[in-house]
Coordinates of C-alpha atoms in Angstrom, one line a residue:
X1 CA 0.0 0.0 0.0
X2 CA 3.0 2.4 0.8
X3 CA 4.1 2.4 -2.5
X4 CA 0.8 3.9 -4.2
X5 CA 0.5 7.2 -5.4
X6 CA -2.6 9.7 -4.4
X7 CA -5.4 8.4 -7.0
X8 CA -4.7 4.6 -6.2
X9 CA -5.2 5.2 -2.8
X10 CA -8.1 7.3 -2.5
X11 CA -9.4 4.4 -5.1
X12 CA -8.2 1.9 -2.3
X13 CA -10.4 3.9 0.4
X14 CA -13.3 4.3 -2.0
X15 CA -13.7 0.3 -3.2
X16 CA -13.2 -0.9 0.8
X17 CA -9.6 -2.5 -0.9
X18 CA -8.0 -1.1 2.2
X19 CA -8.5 1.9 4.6
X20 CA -6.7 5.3 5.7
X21 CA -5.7 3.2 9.5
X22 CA -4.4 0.3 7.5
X23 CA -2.1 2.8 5.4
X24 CA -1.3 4.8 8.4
X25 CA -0.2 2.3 10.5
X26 CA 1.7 0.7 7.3
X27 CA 4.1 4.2 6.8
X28 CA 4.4 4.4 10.7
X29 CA 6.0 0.6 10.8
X30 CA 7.8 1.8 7.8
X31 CA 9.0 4.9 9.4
X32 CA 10.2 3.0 12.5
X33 CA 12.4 0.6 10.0
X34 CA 14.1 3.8 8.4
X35 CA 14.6 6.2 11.1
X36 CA 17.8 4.9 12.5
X37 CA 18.9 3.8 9.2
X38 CA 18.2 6.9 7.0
X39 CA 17.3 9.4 9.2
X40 CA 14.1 11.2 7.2
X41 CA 12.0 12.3 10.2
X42 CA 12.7 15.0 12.5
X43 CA 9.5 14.1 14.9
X44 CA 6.6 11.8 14.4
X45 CA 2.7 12.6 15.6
X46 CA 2.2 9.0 15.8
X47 CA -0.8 9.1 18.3
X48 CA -2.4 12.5 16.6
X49 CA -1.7 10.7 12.7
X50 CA -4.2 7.5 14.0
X51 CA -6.7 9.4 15.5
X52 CA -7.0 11.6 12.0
X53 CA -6.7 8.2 10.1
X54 CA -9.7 6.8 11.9
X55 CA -11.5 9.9 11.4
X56 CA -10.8 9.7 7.6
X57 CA -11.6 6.1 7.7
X58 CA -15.2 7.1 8.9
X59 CA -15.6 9.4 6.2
X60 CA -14.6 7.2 3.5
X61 CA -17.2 4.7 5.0
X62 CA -19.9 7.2 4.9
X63 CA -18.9 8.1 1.2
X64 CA -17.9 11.5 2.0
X65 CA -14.3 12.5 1.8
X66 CA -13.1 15.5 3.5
X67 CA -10.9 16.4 0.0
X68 CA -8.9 14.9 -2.4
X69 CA -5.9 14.3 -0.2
X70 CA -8.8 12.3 2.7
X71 CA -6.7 9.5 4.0
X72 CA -3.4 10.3 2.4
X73 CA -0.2 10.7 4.5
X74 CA 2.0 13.8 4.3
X75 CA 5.0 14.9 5.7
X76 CA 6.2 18.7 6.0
X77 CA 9.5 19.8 6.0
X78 CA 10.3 21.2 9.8
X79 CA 10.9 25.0 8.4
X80 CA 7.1 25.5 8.4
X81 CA 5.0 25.7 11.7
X82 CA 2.3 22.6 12.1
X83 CA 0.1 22.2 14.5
X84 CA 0.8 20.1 17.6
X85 CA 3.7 19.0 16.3
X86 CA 7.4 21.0 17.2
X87 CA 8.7 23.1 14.4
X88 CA 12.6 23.1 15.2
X89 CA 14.0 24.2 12.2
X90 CA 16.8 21.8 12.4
X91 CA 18.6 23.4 15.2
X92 CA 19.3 23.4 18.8
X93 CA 18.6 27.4 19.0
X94 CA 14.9 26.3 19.1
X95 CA 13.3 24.9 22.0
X96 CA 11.6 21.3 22.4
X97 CA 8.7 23.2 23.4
X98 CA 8.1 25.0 20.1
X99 CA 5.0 23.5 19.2
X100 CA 2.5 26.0 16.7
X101 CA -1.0 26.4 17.8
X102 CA -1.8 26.7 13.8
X103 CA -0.9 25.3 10.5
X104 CA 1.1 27.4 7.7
X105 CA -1.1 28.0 5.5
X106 CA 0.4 25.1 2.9
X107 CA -0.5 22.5 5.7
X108 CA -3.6 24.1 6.7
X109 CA -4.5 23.7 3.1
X110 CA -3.9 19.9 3.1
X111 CA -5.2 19.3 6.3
X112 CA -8.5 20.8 5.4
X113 CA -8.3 18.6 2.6
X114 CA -7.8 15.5 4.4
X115 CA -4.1 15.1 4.5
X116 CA -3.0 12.8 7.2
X117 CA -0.3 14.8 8.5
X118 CA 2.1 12.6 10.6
X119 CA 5.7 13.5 10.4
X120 CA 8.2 16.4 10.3
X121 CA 10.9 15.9 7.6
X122 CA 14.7 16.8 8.5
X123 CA 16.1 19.6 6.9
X124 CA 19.5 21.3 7.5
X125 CA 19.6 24.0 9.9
X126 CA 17.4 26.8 9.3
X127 CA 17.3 25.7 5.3
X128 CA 21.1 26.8 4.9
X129 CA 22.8 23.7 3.2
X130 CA 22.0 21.8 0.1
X131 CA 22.8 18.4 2.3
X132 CA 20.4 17.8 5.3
X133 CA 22.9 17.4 8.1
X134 CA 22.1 19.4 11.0
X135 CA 23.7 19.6 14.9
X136 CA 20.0 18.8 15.9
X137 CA 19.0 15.8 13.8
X138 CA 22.2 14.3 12.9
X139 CA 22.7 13.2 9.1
X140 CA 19.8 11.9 6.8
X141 CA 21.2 9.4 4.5
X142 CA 20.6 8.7 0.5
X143 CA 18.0 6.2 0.3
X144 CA 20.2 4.7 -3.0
X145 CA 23.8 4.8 -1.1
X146 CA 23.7 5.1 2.9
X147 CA 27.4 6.6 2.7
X148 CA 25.8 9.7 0.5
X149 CA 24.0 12.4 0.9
X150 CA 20.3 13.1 0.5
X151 CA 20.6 16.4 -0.7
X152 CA 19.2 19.5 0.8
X153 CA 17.9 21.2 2.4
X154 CA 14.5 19.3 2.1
X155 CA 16.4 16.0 2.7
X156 CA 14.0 14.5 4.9
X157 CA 11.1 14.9 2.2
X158 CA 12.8 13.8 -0.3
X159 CA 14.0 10.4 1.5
X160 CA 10.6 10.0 2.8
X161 CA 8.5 10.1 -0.8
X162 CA 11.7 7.9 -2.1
X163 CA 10.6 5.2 0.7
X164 CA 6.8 5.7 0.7
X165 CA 6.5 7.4 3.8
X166 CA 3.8 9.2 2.2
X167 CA 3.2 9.8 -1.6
X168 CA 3.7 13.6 -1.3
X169 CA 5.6 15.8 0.7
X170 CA 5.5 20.1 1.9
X171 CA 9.0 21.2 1.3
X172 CA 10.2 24.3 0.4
X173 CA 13.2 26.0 -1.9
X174 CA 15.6 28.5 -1.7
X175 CA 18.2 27.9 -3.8
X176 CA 17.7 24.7 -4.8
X177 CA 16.4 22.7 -1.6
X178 CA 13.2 21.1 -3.3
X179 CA 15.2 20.0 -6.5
X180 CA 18.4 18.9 -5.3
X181 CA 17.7 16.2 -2.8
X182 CA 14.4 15.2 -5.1
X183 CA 17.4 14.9 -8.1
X184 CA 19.8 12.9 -5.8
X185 CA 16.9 10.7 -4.2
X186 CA 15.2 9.9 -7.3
X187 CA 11.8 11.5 -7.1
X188 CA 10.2 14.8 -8.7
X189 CA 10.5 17.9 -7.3
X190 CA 8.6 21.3 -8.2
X191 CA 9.2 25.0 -7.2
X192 CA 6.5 27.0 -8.3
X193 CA 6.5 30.7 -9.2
X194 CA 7.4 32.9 -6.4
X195 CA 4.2 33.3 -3.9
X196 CA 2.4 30.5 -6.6
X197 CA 1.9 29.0 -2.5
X198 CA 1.3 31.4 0.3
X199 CA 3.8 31.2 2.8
X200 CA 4.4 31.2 6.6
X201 CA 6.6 34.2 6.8
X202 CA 9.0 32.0 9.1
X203 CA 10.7 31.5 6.0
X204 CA 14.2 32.9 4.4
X205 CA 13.2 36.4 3.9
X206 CA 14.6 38.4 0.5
X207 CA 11.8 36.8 -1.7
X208 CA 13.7 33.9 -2.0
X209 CA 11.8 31.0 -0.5
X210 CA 9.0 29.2 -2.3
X211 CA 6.7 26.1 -0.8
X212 CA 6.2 23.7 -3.4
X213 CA 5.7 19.4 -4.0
X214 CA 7.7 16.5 -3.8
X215 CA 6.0 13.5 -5.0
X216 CA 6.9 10.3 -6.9
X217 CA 5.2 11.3 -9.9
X218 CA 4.6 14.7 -11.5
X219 CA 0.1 13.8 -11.3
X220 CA 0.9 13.5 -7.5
X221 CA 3.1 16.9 -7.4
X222 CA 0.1 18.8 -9.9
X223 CA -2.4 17.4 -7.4
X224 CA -0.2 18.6 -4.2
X225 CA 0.1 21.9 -5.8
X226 CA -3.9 22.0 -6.7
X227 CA -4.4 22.1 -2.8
X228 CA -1.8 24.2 -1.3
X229 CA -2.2 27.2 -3.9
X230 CA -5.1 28.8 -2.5
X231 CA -5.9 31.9 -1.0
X232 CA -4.1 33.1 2.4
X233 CA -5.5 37.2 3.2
X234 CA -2.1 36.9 5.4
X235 CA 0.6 36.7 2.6
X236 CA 0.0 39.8 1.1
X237 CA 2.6 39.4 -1.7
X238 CA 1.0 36.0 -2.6
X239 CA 0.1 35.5 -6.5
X240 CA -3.4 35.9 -6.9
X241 CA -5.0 32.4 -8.0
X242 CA -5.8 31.5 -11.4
X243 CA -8.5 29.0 -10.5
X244 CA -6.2 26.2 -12.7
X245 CA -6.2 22.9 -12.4
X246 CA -2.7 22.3 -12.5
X247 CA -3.3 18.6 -13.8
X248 CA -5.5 19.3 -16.5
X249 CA -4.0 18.6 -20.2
X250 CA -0.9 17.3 -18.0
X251 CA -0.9 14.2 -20.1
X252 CA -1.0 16.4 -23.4
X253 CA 2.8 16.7 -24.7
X254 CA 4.8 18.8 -26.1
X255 CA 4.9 18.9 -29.5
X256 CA 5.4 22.2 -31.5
X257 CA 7.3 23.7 -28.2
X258 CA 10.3 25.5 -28.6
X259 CA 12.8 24.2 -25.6
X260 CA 16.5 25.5 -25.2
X261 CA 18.6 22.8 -23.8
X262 CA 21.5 23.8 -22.2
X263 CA 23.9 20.9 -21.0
X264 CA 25.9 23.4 -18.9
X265 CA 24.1 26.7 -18.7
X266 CA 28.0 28.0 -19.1
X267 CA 28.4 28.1 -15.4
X268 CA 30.0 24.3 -14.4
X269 CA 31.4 21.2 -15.7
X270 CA 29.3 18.8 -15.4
X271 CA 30.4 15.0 -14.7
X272 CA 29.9 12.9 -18.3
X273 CA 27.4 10.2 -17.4
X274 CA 25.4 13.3 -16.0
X275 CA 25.8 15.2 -19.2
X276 CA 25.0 11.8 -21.0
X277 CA 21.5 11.2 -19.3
X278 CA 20.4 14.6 -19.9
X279 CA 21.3 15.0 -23.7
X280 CA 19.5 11.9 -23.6
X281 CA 16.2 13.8 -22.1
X282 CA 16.3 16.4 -24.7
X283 CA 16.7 13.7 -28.0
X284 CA 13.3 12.6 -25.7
X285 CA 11.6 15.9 -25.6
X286 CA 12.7 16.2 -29.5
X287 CA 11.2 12.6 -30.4
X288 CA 8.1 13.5 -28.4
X289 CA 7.7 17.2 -31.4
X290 CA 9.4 19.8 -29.3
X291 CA 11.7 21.7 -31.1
X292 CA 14.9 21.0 -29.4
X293 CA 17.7 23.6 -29.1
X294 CA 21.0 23.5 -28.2
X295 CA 21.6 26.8 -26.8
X296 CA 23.8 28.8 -24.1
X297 CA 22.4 31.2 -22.0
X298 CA 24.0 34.3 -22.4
X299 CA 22.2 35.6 -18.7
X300 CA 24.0 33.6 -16.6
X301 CA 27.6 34.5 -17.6
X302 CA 29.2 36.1 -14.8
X303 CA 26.4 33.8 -12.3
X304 CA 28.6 32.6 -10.5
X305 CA 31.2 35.1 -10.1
X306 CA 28.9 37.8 -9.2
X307 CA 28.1 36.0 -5.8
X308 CA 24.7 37.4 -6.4
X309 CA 22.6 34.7 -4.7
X310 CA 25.2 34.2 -1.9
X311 CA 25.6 38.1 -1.1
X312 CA 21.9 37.9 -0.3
X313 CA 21.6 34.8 1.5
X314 CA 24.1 36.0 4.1
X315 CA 22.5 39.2 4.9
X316 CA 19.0 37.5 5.3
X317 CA 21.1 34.8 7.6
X318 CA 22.4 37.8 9.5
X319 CA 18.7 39.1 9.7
X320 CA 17.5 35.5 10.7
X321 CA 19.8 34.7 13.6
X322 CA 19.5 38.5 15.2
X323 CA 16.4 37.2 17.1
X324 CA 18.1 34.3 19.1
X325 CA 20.7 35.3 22.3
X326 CA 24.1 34.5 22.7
X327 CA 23.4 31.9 24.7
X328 CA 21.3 30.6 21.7
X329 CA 23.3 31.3 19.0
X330 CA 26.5 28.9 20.5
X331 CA 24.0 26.4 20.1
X332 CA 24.0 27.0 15.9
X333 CA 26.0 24.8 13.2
X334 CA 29.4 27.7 13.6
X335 CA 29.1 27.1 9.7
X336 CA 26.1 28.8 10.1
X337 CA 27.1 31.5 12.5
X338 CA 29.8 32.5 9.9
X339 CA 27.5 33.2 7.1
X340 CA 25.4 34.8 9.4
X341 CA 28.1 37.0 10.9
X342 CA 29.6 37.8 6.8
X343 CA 25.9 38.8 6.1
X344 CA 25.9 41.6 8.8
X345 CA 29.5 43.3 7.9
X346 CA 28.8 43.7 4.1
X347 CA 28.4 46.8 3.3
X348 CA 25.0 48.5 2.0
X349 CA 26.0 48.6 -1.3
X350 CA 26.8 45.4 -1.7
X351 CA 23.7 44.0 -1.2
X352 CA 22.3 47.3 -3.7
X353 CA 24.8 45.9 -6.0
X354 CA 23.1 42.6 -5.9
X355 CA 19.8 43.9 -6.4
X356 CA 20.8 45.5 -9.0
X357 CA 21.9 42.4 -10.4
X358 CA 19.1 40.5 -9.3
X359 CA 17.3 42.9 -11.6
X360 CA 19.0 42.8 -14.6
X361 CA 19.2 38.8 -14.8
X362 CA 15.2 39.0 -14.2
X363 CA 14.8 41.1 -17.0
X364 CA 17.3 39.4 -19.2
X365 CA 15.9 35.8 -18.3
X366 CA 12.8 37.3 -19.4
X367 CA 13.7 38.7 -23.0
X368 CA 15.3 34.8 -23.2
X369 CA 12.1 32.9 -22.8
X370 CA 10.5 35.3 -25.1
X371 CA 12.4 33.2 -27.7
X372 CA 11.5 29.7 -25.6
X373 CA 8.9 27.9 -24.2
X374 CA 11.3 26.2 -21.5
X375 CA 14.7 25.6 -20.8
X376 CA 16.4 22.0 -19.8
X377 CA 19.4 21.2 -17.8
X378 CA 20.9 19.3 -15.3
X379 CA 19.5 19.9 -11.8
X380 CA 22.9 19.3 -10.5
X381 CA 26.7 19.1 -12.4
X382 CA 27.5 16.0 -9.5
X383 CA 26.4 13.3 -8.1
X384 CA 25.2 13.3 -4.7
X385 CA 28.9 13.5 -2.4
X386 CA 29.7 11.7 0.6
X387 CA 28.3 12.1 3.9
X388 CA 29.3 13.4 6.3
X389 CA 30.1 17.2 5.5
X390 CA 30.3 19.0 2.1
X391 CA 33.3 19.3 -0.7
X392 CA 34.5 22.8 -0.3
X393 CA 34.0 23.4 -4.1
X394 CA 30.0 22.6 -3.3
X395 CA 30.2 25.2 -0.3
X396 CA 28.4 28.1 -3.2
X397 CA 24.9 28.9 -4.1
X398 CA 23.7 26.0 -5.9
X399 CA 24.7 26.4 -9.7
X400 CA 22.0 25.3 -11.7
X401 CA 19.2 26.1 -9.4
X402 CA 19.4 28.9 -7.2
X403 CA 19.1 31.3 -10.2
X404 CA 15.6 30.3 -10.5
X405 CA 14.7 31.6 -7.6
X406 CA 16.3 34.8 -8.2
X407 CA 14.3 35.2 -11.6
X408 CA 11.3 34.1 -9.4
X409 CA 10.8 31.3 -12.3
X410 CA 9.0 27.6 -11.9
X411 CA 11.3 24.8 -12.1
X412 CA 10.9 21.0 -11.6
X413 CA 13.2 18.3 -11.3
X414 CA 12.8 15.1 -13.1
X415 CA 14.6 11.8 -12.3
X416 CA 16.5 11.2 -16.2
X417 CA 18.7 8.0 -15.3
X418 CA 21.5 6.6 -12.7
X419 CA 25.3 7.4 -12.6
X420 CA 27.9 4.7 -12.7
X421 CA 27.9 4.5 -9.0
X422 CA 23.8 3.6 -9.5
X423 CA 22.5 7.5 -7.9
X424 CA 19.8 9.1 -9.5
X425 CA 20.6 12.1 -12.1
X426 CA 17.8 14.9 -12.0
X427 CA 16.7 16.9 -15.1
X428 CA 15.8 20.3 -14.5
X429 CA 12.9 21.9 -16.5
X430 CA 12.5 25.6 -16.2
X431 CA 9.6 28.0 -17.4
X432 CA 8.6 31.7 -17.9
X433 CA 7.4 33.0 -14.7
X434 CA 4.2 32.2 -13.4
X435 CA 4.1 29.5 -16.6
X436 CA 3.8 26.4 -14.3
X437 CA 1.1 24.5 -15.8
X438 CA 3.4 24.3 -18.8
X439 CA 6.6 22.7 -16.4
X440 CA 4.4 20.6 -15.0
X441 CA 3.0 19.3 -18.2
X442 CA 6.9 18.6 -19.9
X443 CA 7.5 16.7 -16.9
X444 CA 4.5 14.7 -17.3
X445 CA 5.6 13.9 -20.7
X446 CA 9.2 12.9 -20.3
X447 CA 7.6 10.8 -17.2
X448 CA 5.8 8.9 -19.4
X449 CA 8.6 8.8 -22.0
X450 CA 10.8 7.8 -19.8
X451 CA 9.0 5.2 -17.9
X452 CA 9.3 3.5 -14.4
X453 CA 12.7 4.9 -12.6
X454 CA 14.2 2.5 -10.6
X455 CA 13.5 2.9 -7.1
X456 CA 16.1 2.7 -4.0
X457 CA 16.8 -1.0 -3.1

């Protein structure tokens, strides 16, 4: 039962096949198996996740599900406050006693739709590292290699969708923290448009952050996305909703689209059975009548030197860490305390020079996709590293992804294929801004292209 996606087990509820207690208590076994092992779960509402089980079991019985998500379990990534369960952030800044008294609106969105909401997923401290290792939690592991990393910072949702602790998991992004670990653990990740979801305002600040889906399969990430973006009066920069259904026409390809491919995006080497697997996507999206370009991307020169997405990540560090004592802040990762501390002593103008900059590659990225419907690349130039730690040539904003959230653009990442060592490769699909059904629906078609992608052993 674990191993179903959304529609198959809502169809299990609805035919008596099985019931929301028997699935519960099937990922709770599950989780217990993992948790020393892999490491995917920050805290567990074991007692709370039953009691909304049976109450979803009822429902079904009565043939009247609360929502589309009735009976399904979810985990949510322990950035974002949730209701009776702590919210820690990864870190030992935060007290044991941090427990919400409401939902972020993203989980308040699910629970209303019936989302049994059982677990919070490991993520690294406060977001700040794309591996999920944390002095709180300890080290979550790669569900395909133990020895590796899981990616981050959304490790702990990305492991637990890999495993079938849940079909679907609330993570967030940014810089890359949905579609790296999703890339390195072999499942889909998306980041909608900026404020696509209404956030918690607990998140990075600098427009940065976005709330968006990991799933095993890009139906269950449209359907994910279907219940969280909805209106929230509290985020008042939140996109106004377009009433879509973001998995209608999912299933209807591609053909006739115009999609740069970029096997580098001019900014990294990328290792060669990476760069193999994803010139092998784009001969896929050109088989399936896209128009396929081989193209560079003449915004991102100078990305990486510019230090654009770093610059601002430190100052909203700085920002993030003024609110905790001394006493609190020898309790934080020192890595952290670093970036923190380089974020308060830049000068003004540096950060006006990144804004500035931030500017310009919006507006150039935007006169490029006037010319494309999308734009294909790796998610990541290597395979997932070691654990523990981080290779100081990986210690940068993420290459390939944290640009996105700079231009404020939707991007998913797509399992394309395995490395020689046997760990999952991501593709990385980007769109015009606030273009997401169109993302969505190109990584539908590879899916299906593609076919089943090995899952971790």
């Amino acid at each position: 039962m674990i191993e179903l996606g959304i529609d198959a087990l809502t169809e299990g509820y609805r035919s008596r096949a099985f019931s929301p207690v028997e699935v519960m208590k099937a990922v709770l076994a599950r989780a217990a198996e993992l948790q020393p092992v892999l490491n995917p779960l920050a805290a567990i509402d074991e007692e709370g996740a039953l009691a909304e089980a049976r109450g979803s079991e009822a429902r079904w019985l009565s043939d009247a599900p609360r929502g589309v998500l009735d009976g399904v379990p979810v985990s949510v990534k322990d950035l974002m406050p949730t209701k009776n369960m702590p919210t820690r952030q990864g870190s030992r800044a935060v007290a044991p006693d941090a427990i919400p008294r409401v939902d972020a609106p993203p989980a308040a969105r699910c629970r209303e739709a019936g989302a049994l909401l059982f677990a919070k997923a490991t993520t690294s401290e406060f977001g700040n590292k794309i591996v999920t290792e944390s002095p709180l939690n300890g080290i979550t592991r790669n569900p395909y290699d133990r020895d590796r990393t899981s990616g981050g910072s959304s490790g702990g949702s990305a492991v637990a969708v890999a495993t079938g602790l849940g079909p679907v998991a609330i993570a967030t992004d940014g810089g890359g923290s949905i579609r790296i670990p999703s890339a390195w653990c072999g499942v889909v990740g998306f980041k909608p448009s900026y404020k696509r979801v209404p956030t918690f305002g607990g998140e990075s600040p600098g427009s940065l952050s976005n709330v968006g889906p990991i799933a095993r399969s890009v139906a269950d990430a449209a359907l994910l996305l279907n219940v969280m973006a909805q209106p929230f009066a509290g985020d008042w920069q939140v996109t106004p909703p377009d009433g879509r259904d973001y998995r209608h026409g999912l299933n209807d390809g591609v053909r006739g689209w115009r999609i740069a491919f970029s096997p580098d995006l001019g900014i990294a080497t990328v290792q060669e059975d990476i760069a193999a697997a994803v010139a092998a996507a784009a001969r896929t999206f050109a088989e399936a009548g896209a128009i396929v370009e081989e193209t560079e991307v003449p915004p991102l020169a100078g990305y990486v030197e510019s230090r654009l997405h770093s610059i601002q990540w430190m100052v909203n560090l700085a920002q993030l860490l003024k609110q905790f004592t001394p006493e609190q802040r020898a309790l934080i990762d020192p890595d952290t305390v670093e970036l923190a501390r380089i974020g308060s002593e830049l000068p003004a103008s540096v950060l006006a020079d990144a804004l500035a900059a931030r500017e310009k590659l919006g507006r150039e990225m935007h006169a490029f996709f006037a010319d494309h419907d999308l734009l294909i690349s790796p998610t990541f130039h290597v395979e997932a590293p070691p654990v523990p730690g981080l290779p100081v040539e990986l210690r940068e904003a993420p290459r390939f992804t944290s640009w996105c959230n700079q231009t404020m653009q939707p991007a998913a990442s797509v399992p394309c294929g395995l490395t020689r060592s046997g760990l999952p490769i991501g593709l990385q699909i980007v769109g015009r801004r606030y273009d997401d059904a169109r993302v969505l629906r190109a990584a539908a078609a590879y899916e299906v292209a593609r076919g089943a992608f090995p899952g971790p052993t």
